[in-house]
């Protein structure tokens, strides 16, 4: 219950998107599984999570959200403060996979640029 208190803002926002979200706390990890309508809603929830746990460092939440559009290729625009690890964490992808898929655009994986 301690994590549910810590992440109450995120839990409330998730439930506003879908009432069928499953939230479980096990072994000091909060699992949030559910479906949202759009990628923008999903990104907004990840933004809230990042505000509560900057750069996803604590690792006490497993946020598993889908939109029903999974499996299709997605374009992500790099924002200020992003890293391949941070982007990968958001989408459940290893940073190396992002780098390999974008080698034509990324010369140095440690120096990505916004836009």
mmCIF file of C-alpha atoms in Angstrom:
data_model
loop_
_atom_site.group_PDB
_atom_site.id
_atom_site.type_symbol
_atom_site.label_atom_id
_atom_site.label_comp_id
_atom_site.label_asym_id
_atom_site.label_seq_id
_atom_site.Cartn_x
_atom_site.Cartn_y
_atom_site.Cartn_z
ATOM 1 C CA UNK A 1 0.000 0.000 0.000
ATOM 2 C CA UNK A 2 2.954 2.306 0.526
ATOM 3 C CA UNK A 3 3.704 2.424 -3.209
ATOM 4 C CA UNK A 4 0.068 3.088 -4.021
ATOM 5 C CA UNK A 5 0.257 6.145 -1.817
ATOM 6 C CA UNK A 6 3.525 7.280 -3.401
ATOM 7 C CA UNK A 7 2.119 6.885 -6.925
ATOM 8 C CA UNK A 8 -1.476 7.957 -6.216
ATOM 9 C CA UNK A 9 -1.353 10.697 -8.862
ATOM 10 C CA UNK A 10 -0.297 8.182 -11.515
ATOM 11 C CA UNK A 11 -2.890 5.619 -10.401
ATOM 12 C CA UNK A 12 -5.653 8.237 -10.522
ATOM 13 C CA UNK A 13 -4.612 9.358 -14.017
ATOM 14 C CA UNK A 14 -4.474 5.754 -15.268
ATOM 15 C CA UNK A 15 -7.938 4.986 -13.922
ATOM 16 C CA UNK A 16 -9.319 8.089 -15.642
ATOM 17 C CA UNK A 17 -8.171 6.573 -18.953
ATOM 18 C CA UNK A 18 -9.646 3.114 -18.376
ATOM 19 C CA UNK A 19 -11.607 1.569 -15.524
ATOM 20 C CA UNK A 20 -10.322 -1.942 -16.286
ATOM 21 C CA UNK A 21 -6.757 -1.205 -15.247
ATOM 22 C CA UNK A 22 -5.243 -3.779 -12.939
ATOM 23 C CA UNK A 23 -3.052 -2.446 -10.154
ATOM 24 C CA UNK A 24 -1.145 -4.846 -7.935
ATOM 25 C CA UNK A 25 1.618 -4.327 -5.414
ATOM 26 C CA UNK A 26 3.927 -7.300 -4.933
ATOM 27 C CA UNK A 27 7.353 -7.521 -3.320
ATOM 28 C CA UNK A 28 7.806 -3.723 -3.273
ATOM 29 C CA UNK A 29 6.906 -3.300 -6.948
ATOM 30 C CA UNK A 30 3.724 -1.653 -8.171
ATOM 31 C CA UNK A 31 2.353 -3.284 -11.322
ATOM 32 C CA UNK A 32 -0.001 -1.178 -13.440
ATOM 33 C CA UNK A 33 -1.483 -2.980 -16.443
ATOM 34 C CA UNK A 34 -4.144 -1.562 -18.714
ATOM 35 C CA UNK A 35 -5.218 -0.163 -22.023
ATOM 36 C CA UNK A 36 -5.514 3.490 -22.991
ATOM 37 C CA UNK A 37 -7.058 5.001 -26.078
ATOM 38 C CA UNK A 38 -4.144 6.764 -27.751
ATOM 39 C CA UNK A 39 -0.375 7.047 -27.777
ATOM 40 C CA UNK A 40 -0.764 10.618 -26.483
ATOM 41 C CA UNK A 41 -2.624 9.352 -23.403
ATOM 42 C CA UNK A 42 0.034 6.708 -22.894
ATOM 43 C CA UNK A 43 2.806 9.329 -23.189
ATOM 44 C CA UNK A 44 1.011 11.606 -20.706
ATOM 45 C CA UNK A 45 0.940 8.784 -18.146
ATOM 46 C CA UNK A 46 4.616 8.054 -18.686
ATOM 47 C CA UNK A 47 5.295 11.775 -18.184
ATOM 48 C CA UNK A 48 3.529 11.654 -14.810
ATOM 49 C CA UNK A 49 5.580 8.608 -13.848
ATOM 50 C CA UNK A 50 8.770 10.425 -14.847
ATOM 51 C CA UNK A 51 7.794 13.417 -12.687
ATOM 52 C CA UNK A 52 7.289 11.116 -9.690
ATOM 53 C CA UNK A 53 10.434 9.070 -10.376
ATOM 54 C CA UNK A 54 12.777 11.174 -12.538
ATOM 55 C CA UNK A 55 14.586 9.129 -15.174
ATOM 56 C CA UNK A 56 12.852 5.980 -13.840
ATOM 57 C CA UNK A 57 15.718 5.408 -11.384
ATOM 58 C CA UNK A 58 13.885 3.797 -8.475
ATOM 59 C CA UNK A 59 12.345 1.028 -10.589
ATOM 60 C CA UNK A 60 9.509 0.290 -8.185
ATOM 61 C CA UNK A 61 6.787 0.541 -10.863
ATOM 62 C CA UNK A 62 6.116 -1.677 -13.852
ATOM 63 C CA UNK A 63 3.877 0.384 -16.104
ATOM 64 C CA UNK A 64 2.478 -1.855 -18.829
ATOM 65 C CA UNK A 65 0.085 0.182 -20.954
ATOM 66 C CA UNK A 66 -1.187 -0.613 -24.408
ATOM 67 C CA UNK A 67 -3.330 1.172 -26.948
ATOM 68 C CA UNK A 68 -4.314 -1.771 -29.099
ATOM 69 C CA UNK A 69 -1.996 -0.448 -31.810
ATOM 70 C CA UNK A 70 1.026 -2.476 -30.694
ATOM 71 C CA UNK A 71 2.998 -4.201 -33.366
ATOM 72 C CA UNK A 72 2.879 -1.216 -35.664
ATOM 73 C CA UNK A 73 5.979 0.881 -36.137
ATOM 74 C CA UNK A 74 6.012 4.067 -34.141
ATOM 75 C CA UNK A 75 7.882 7.291 -34.725
ATOM 76 C CA UNK A 76 9.217 9.008 -31.611
ATOM 77 C CA UNK A 77 10.628 12.516 -31.632
ATOM 78 C CA UNK A 78 13.539 12.936 -29.227
ATOM 79 C CA UNK A 79 12.951 15.599 -26.581
ATOM 80 C CA UNK A 80 15.424 17.562 -24.523
ATOM 81 C CA UNK A 81 16.728 15.401 -21.682
ATOM 82 C CA UNK A 82 16.048 12.103 -23.471
ATOM 83 C CA UNK A 83 18.531 9.271 -23.677
ATOM 84 C CA UNK A 84 18.211 5.977 -25.513
ATOM 85 C CA UNK A 85 17.909 4.218 -22.151
ATOM 86 C CA UNK A 86 15.094 6.512 -21.045
ATOM 87 C CA UNK A 87 13.227 6.078 -24.329
ATOM 88 C CA UNK A 88 13.784 2.327 -24.203
ATOM 89 C CA UNK A 89 12.439 2.151 -20.660
ATOM 90 C CA UNK A 90 9.305 3.978 -21.737
ATOM 91 C CA UNK A 91 8.611 1.555 -24.599
ATOM 92 C CA UNK A 92 10.008 -1.641 -23.106
ATOM 93 C CA UNK A 93 12.871 -1.820 -25.594
ATOM 94 C CA UNK A 94 16.604 -2.130 -24.984
ATOM 95 C CA UNK A 95 18.562 1.007 -25.858
ATOM 96 C CA UNK A 96 20.791 -1.081 -28.131
ATOM 97 C CA UNK A 97 17.758 -2.139 -30.197
ATOM 98 C CA UNK A 98 16.779 1.508 -30.695
ATOM 99 C CA UNK A 99 20.336 2.344 -31.687
ATOM 100 C CA UNK A 100 20.562 -0.570 -34.146
ATOM 101 C CA UNK A 101 17.225 0.344 -35.742
ATOM 102 C CA UNK A 102 18.340 3.953 -36.186
ATOM 103 C CA UNK A 103 22.055 3.680 -36.954
ATOM 104 C CA UNK A 104 21.536 5.793 -40.064
ATOM 105 C CA UNK A 105 20.393 8.696 -37.858
ATOM 106 C CA UNK A 106 22.364 8.099 -34.646
ATOM 107 C CA UNK A 107 26.127 8.337 -34.942
ATOM 108 C CA UNK A 108 26.858 8.216 -31.200
ATOM 109 C CA UNK A 109 24.260 6.573 -28.901
ATOM 110 C CA UNK A 110 25.420 8.774 -25.996
ATOM 111 C CA UNK A 111 24.764 11.999 -27.934
ATOM 112 C CA UNK A 112 21.239 12.078 -29.301
ATOM 113 C CA UNK A 113 19.713 15.410 -30.260
ATOM 114 C CA UNK A 114 16.144 16.706 -29.784
ATOM 115 C CA UNK A 115 14.031 16.586 -32.917
#
